[in-house]
XYZ file of C-alpha atoms in Angstrom:
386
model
C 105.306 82.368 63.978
C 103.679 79.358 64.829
C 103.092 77.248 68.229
C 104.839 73.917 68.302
C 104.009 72.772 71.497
C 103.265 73.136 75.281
C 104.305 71.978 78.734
C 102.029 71.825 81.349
C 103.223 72.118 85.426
C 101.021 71.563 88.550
C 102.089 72.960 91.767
C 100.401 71.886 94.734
C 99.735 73.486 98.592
C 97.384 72.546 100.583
C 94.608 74.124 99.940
C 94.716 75.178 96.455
C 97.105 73.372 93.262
C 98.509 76.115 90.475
C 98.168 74.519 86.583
C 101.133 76.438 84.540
C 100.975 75.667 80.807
C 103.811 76.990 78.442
C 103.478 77.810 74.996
C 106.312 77.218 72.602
C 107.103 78.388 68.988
C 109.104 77.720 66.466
C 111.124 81.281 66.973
C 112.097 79.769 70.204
C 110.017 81.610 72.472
C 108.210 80.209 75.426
C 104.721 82.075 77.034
C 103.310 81.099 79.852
C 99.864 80.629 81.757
C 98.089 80.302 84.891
C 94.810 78.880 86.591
C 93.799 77.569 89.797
C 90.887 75.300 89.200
C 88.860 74.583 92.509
C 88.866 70.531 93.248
C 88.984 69.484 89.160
C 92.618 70.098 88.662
C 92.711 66.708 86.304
C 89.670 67.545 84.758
C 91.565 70.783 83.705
C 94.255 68.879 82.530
C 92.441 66.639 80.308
C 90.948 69.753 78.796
C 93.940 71.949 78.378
C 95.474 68.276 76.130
C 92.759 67.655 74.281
C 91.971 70.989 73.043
C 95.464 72.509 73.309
C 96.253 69.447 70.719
C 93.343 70.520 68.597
C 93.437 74.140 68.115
C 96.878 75.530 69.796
C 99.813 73.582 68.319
C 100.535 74.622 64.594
C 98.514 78.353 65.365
C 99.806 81.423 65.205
C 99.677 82.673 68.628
C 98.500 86.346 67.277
C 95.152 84.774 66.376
C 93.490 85.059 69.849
C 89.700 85.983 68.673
C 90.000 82.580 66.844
C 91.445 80.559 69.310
C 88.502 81.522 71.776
C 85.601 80.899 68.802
C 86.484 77.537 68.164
C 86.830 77.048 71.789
C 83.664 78.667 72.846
C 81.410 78.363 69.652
C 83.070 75.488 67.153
C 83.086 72.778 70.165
C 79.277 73.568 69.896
C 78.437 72.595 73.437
C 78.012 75.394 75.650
C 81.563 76.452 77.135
C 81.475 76.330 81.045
C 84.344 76.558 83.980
C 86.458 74.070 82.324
C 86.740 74.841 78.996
C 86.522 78.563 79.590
C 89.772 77.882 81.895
C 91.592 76.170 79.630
C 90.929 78.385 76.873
C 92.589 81.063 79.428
C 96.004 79.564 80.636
C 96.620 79.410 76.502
C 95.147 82.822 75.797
C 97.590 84.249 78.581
C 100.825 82.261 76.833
C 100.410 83.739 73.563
C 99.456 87.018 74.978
C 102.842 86.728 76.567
C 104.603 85.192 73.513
C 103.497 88.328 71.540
C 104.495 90.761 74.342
C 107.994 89.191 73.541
C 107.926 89.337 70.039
C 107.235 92.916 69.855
C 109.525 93.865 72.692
C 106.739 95.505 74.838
C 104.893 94.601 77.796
C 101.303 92.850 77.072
C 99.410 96.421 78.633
C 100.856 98.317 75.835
C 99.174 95.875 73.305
C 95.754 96.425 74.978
C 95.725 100.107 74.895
C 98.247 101.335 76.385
C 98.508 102.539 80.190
C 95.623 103.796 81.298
C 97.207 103.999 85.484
C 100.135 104.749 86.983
C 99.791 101.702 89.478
C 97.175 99.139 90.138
C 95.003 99.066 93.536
C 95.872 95.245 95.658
C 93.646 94.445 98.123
C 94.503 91.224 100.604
C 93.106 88.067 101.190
C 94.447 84.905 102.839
C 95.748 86.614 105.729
C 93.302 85.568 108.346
C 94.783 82.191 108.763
C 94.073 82.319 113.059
C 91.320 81.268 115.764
C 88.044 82.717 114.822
C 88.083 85.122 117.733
C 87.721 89.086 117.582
C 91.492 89.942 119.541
C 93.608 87.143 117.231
C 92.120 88.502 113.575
C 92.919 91.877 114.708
C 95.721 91.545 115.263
C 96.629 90.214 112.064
C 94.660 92.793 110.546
C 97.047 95.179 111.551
C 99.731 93.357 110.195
C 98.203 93.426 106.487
C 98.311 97.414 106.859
C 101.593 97.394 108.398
C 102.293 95.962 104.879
C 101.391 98.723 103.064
C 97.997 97.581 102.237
C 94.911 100.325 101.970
C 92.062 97.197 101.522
C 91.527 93.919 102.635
C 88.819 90.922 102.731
C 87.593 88.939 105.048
C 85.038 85.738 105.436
C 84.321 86.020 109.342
C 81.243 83.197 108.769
C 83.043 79.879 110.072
C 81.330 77.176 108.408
C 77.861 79.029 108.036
C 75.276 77.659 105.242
C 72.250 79.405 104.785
C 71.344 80.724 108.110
C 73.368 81.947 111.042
C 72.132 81.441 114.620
C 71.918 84.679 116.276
C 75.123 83.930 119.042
C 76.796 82.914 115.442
C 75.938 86.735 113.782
C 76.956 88.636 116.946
C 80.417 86.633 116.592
C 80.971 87.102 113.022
C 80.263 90.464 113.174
C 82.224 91.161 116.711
C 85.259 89.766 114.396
C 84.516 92.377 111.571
C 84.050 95.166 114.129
C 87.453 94.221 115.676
C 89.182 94.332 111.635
C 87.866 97.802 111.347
C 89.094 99.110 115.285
C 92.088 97.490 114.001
C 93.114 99.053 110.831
C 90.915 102.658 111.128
C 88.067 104.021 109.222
C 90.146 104.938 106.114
C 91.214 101.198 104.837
C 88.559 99.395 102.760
C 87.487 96.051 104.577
C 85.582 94.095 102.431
C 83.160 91.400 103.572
C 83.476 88.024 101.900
C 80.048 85.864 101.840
C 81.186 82.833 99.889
C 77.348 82.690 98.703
C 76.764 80.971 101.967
C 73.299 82.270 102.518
C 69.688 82.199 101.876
C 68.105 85.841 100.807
C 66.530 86.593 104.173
C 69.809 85.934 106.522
C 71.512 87.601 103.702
C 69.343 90.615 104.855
C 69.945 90.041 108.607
C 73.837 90.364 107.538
C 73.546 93.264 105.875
C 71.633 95.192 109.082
C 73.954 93.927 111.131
C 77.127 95.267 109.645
C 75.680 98.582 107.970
C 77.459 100.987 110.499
C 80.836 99.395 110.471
C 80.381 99.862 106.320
C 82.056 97.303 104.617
C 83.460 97.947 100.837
C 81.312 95.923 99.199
C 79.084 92.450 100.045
C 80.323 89.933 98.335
C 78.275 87.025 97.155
C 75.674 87.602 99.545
C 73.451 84.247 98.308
C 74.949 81.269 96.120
C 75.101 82.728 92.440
C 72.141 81.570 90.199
C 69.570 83.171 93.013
C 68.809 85.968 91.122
C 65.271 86.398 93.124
C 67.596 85.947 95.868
C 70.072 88.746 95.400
C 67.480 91.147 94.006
C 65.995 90.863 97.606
C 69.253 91.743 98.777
C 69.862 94.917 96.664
C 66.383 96.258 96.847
C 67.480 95.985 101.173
C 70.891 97.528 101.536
C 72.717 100.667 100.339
C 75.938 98.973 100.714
C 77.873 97.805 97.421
C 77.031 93.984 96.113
C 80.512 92.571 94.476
C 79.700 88.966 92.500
C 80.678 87.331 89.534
C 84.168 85.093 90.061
C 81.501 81.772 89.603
C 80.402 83.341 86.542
C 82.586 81.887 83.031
C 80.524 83.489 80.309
C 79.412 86.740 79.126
C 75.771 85.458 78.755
C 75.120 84.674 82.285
C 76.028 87.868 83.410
C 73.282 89.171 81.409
C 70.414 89.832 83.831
C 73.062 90.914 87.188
C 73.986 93.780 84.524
C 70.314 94.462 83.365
C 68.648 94.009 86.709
C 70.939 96.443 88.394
C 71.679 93.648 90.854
C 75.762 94.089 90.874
C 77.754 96.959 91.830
C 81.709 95.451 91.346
C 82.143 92.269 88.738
C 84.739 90.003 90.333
C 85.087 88.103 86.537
C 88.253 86.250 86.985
C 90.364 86.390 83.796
C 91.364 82.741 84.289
C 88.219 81.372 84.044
C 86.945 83.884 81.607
C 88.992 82.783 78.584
C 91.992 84.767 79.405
C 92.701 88.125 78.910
C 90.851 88.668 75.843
C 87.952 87.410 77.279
C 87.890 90.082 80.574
C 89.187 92.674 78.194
C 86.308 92.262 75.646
C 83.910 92.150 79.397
C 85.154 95.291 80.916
C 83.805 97.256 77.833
C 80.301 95.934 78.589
C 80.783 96.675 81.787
C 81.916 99.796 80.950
C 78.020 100.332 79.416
C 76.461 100.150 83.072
C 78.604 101.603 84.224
C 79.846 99.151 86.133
C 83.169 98.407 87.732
C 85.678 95.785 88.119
C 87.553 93.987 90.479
C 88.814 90.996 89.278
C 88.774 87.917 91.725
C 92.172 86.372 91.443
C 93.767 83.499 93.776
C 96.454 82.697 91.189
C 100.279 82.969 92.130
C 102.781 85.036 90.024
C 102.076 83.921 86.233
C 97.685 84.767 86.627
C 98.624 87.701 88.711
C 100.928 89.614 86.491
C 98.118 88.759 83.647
C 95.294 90.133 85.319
C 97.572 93.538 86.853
C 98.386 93.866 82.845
C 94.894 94.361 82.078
C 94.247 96.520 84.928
C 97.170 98.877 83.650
C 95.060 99.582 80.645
C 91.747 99.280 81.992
C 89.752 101.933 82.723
C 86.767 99.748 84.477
C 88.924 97.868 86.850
C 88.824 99.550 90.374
C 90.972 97.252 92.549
C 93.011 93.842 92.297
C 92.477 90.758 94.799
C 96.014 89.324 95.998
C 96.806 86.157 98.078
C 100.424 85.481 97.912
C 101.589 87.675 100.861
C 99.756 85.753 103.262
C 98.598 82.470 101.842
C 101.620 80.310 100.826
C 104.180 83.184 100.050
C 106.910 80.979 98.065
C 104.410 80.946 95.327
C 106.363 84.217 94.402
C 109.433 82.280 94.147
C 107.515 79.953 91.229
C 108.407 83.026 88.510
C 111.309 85.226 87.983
C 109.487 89.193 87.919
C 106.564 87.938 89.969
C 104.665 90.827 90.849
C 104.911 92.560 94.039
C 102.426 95.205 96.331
C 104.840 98.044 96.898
C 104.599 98.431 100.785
C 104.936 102.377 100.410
C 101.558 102.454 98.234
C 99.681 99.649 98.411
C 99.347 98.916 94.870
C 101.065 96.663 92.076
C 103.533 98.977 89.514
C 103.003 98.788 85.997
C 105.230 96.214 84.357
C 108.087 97.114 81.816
C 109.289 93.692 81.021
C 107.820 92.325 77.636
C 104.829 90.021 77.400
C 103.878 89.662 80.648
C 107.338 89.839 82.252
C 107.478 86.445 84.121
C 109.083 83.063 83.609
C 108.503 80.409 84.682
C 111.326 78.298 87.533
C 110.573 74.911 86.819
C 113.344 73.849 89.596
C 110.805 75.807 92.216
C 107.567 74.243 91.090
C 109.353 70.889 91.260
C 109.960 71.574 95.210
C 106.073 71.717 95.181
C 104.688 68.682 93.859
C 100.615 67.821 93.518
C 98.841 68.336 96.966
C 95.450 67.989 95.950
C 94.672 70.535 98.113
C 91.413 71.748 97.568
C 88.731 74.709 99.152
C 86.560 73.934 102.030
C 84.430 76.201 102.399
C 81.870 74.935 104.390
C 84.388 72.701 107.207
C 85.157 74.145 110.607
C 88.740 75.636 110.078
C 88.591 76.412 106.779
C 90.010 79.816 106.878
C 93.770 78.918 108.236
C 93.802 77.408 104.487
C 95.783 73.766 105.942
C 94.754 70.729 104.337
C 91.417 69.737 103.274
C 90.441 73.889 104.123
C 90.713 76.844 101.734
């Protein structure tokens, strides 16, 4: 089998634009990919043609450790966010065309199932005033969906430091998530890397007793110094990693001790094989998983694939019942959090049991939407905001 080609679809909303790529061969199947690339969405697509020409059309889609080698190694320049993304959308499609092939889904085909169901935790649901009473509320709504986790960024537009009338607030709005959805429901706290080491600390203090999941991206990643300060200061878990694209980098966080939960995201990792081939490293520190993932249905049902039959991977990130739902409606078998059980269900469809509806990402043209992090508003994810 051989790939003759590939179709590429953007979908836009307004704070984020979807990049689908399909794969076709000549045995008249069609895979398909996902990746949400933060403000470069054309510099993606210039990628995913130029080296989808060069090294995808006329492979075999079964050769996967040789599609990411020339990609990562025979371009010779070091691979970053970019090429490491569009290495993934293509690694994804043939993961899916070989699913098909074989008749089985694509967790079978990396070991087999490892879980009965897959952990979801939600973000994007805290699209409201920045006030204690209105996030709450919605709060309560996420578990009323059947949710046991969710995440939250309570930090306005904070960089680096946080007035003291500004850390009372944010943390007034995380005390008012956990009244709201009981002791028993995993809130995690969402840092965006918005801070120097020493406020970092201050945070940390500050929310100790109402003990959030994990700390994620406490300081901007690359301040190593930075986040060893923070580790060797709190007890509570540090969760980093989705602005890290290659194994290398993540180097000293594993032999520093300075990370407790990777949040690798396959799509920027080179795929599936790439986060499957991580998780075993991982797996060496004893180290666990939890993949970032603000795809919709295609990126989703890739990443819950590998959680199936991944022992590492402790809990899945999930946007799309809060932040622009009809991204569901882009892919026949999209996957779904069971309300009863908070948690994805393992897939029986082959490959990765989604197709593409072109007539639904037509209704959806470019937005140019991008993230925002650091505007006032940012977090009810309109235009110009994430």
């Amino acid at each position: 089998m051989r790939i003759t080609g590939f179709d590429i679809v953007v979908v836009g909303s307004p704070w984020r634009e979807l990049t689908f790529v399909e794969v076709r061969t000549d045995d008249g199947l069609r895979g398909v990919g996902e990746a949400r690339m933060v403000s470069k969405t054309d510099t993606l697509l210039a990628a995913i043609a130029e080296l989808g020409e060069r090294y995808v059309v006329g492979a075999d889609p079964a050769d996967l450790s040789r599609l990411a080698w020339q990609v990562q190694v025979g371009e010779y320049g070091r691979p970053g966010e970019i090429t490491q993304t569009a290495l993934a959308v293509f690694d994804m499609a043939c993961w899916d065309v070989l699913g098909q092939a074989l008749g089985v889904p694509v967790w079978q085909l990396l070991g087999g199932r490892f879980r009965a169901a897959v952990p979801a935790y939600a973000n994007g649901w805290y699209r409201t005033d920045r006030d204690p009473a209105a996030v709450a509320a919605v709060a309560g709504a996420v578990v009323a969906r059947g949710y046991r986790a969710l995440k939250i960024d309570p930090f306005g537009a904070a960089v680096a430091t946080l007035s003291a009338a500004e850390l009372r607030r944010s943390v007034g709005i995380l005390a008012a998530v956990r009244d709201a959805v009981g002791p028993d429901v995993e809130v995690f706290l969402e840092m965006h890397g918005r801070f120097t080491a020493a406020t970092a600390r201050r945070v940390a203090d500050a929310v100790a007793p109402l003990q959030p999941g994990w700390l994620e991206e406490p300081v901007p990643p690359g301040d190593l110094h930075g986040l060893a300060s923070v580790r060797a200061h709190t007890a509570l878990p540090i969760a980093t990693g989705e602005r890290i694209h290659t194994a290398d980098e993540l180097i000293p966080y594993l032999e520093r001790g300075l990370v407790d939960i990777l949040q690798v995201d396959l799509t920027h990792h080179g795929g599936i094989t790439g986060l499957h081939r991580l998780a075993g490293w991982a797996g060496a520190y004893n180290v666990q998983l939890a993949p970032h993932n603000v795809c919709g249905p295609v990126g989703t049902a890739a990443a819950v694939h590998l959680a199936v039959a991944t022992p590492g991977i402790a809990v899945l990130e999930h946007f799309n019942d809060f932040a622009d739902p009809w991204v569901s409606e882009l892919a026949a078998g999209a996957p779904r959090v069971d309300p009863a059980t908070g948690c994805f269900a393992v897939p029986t469809a082959p490959g990765l049991g989604v197709r593409l509806d072109r007539e639904a990402c037509a209704a959806h043209p470019r937005s140019r939407g991008r993230l925002s992090l650091f505007a006032e508003g940012w977090e009810r994810r309109a235009a110009g905001g994430e």
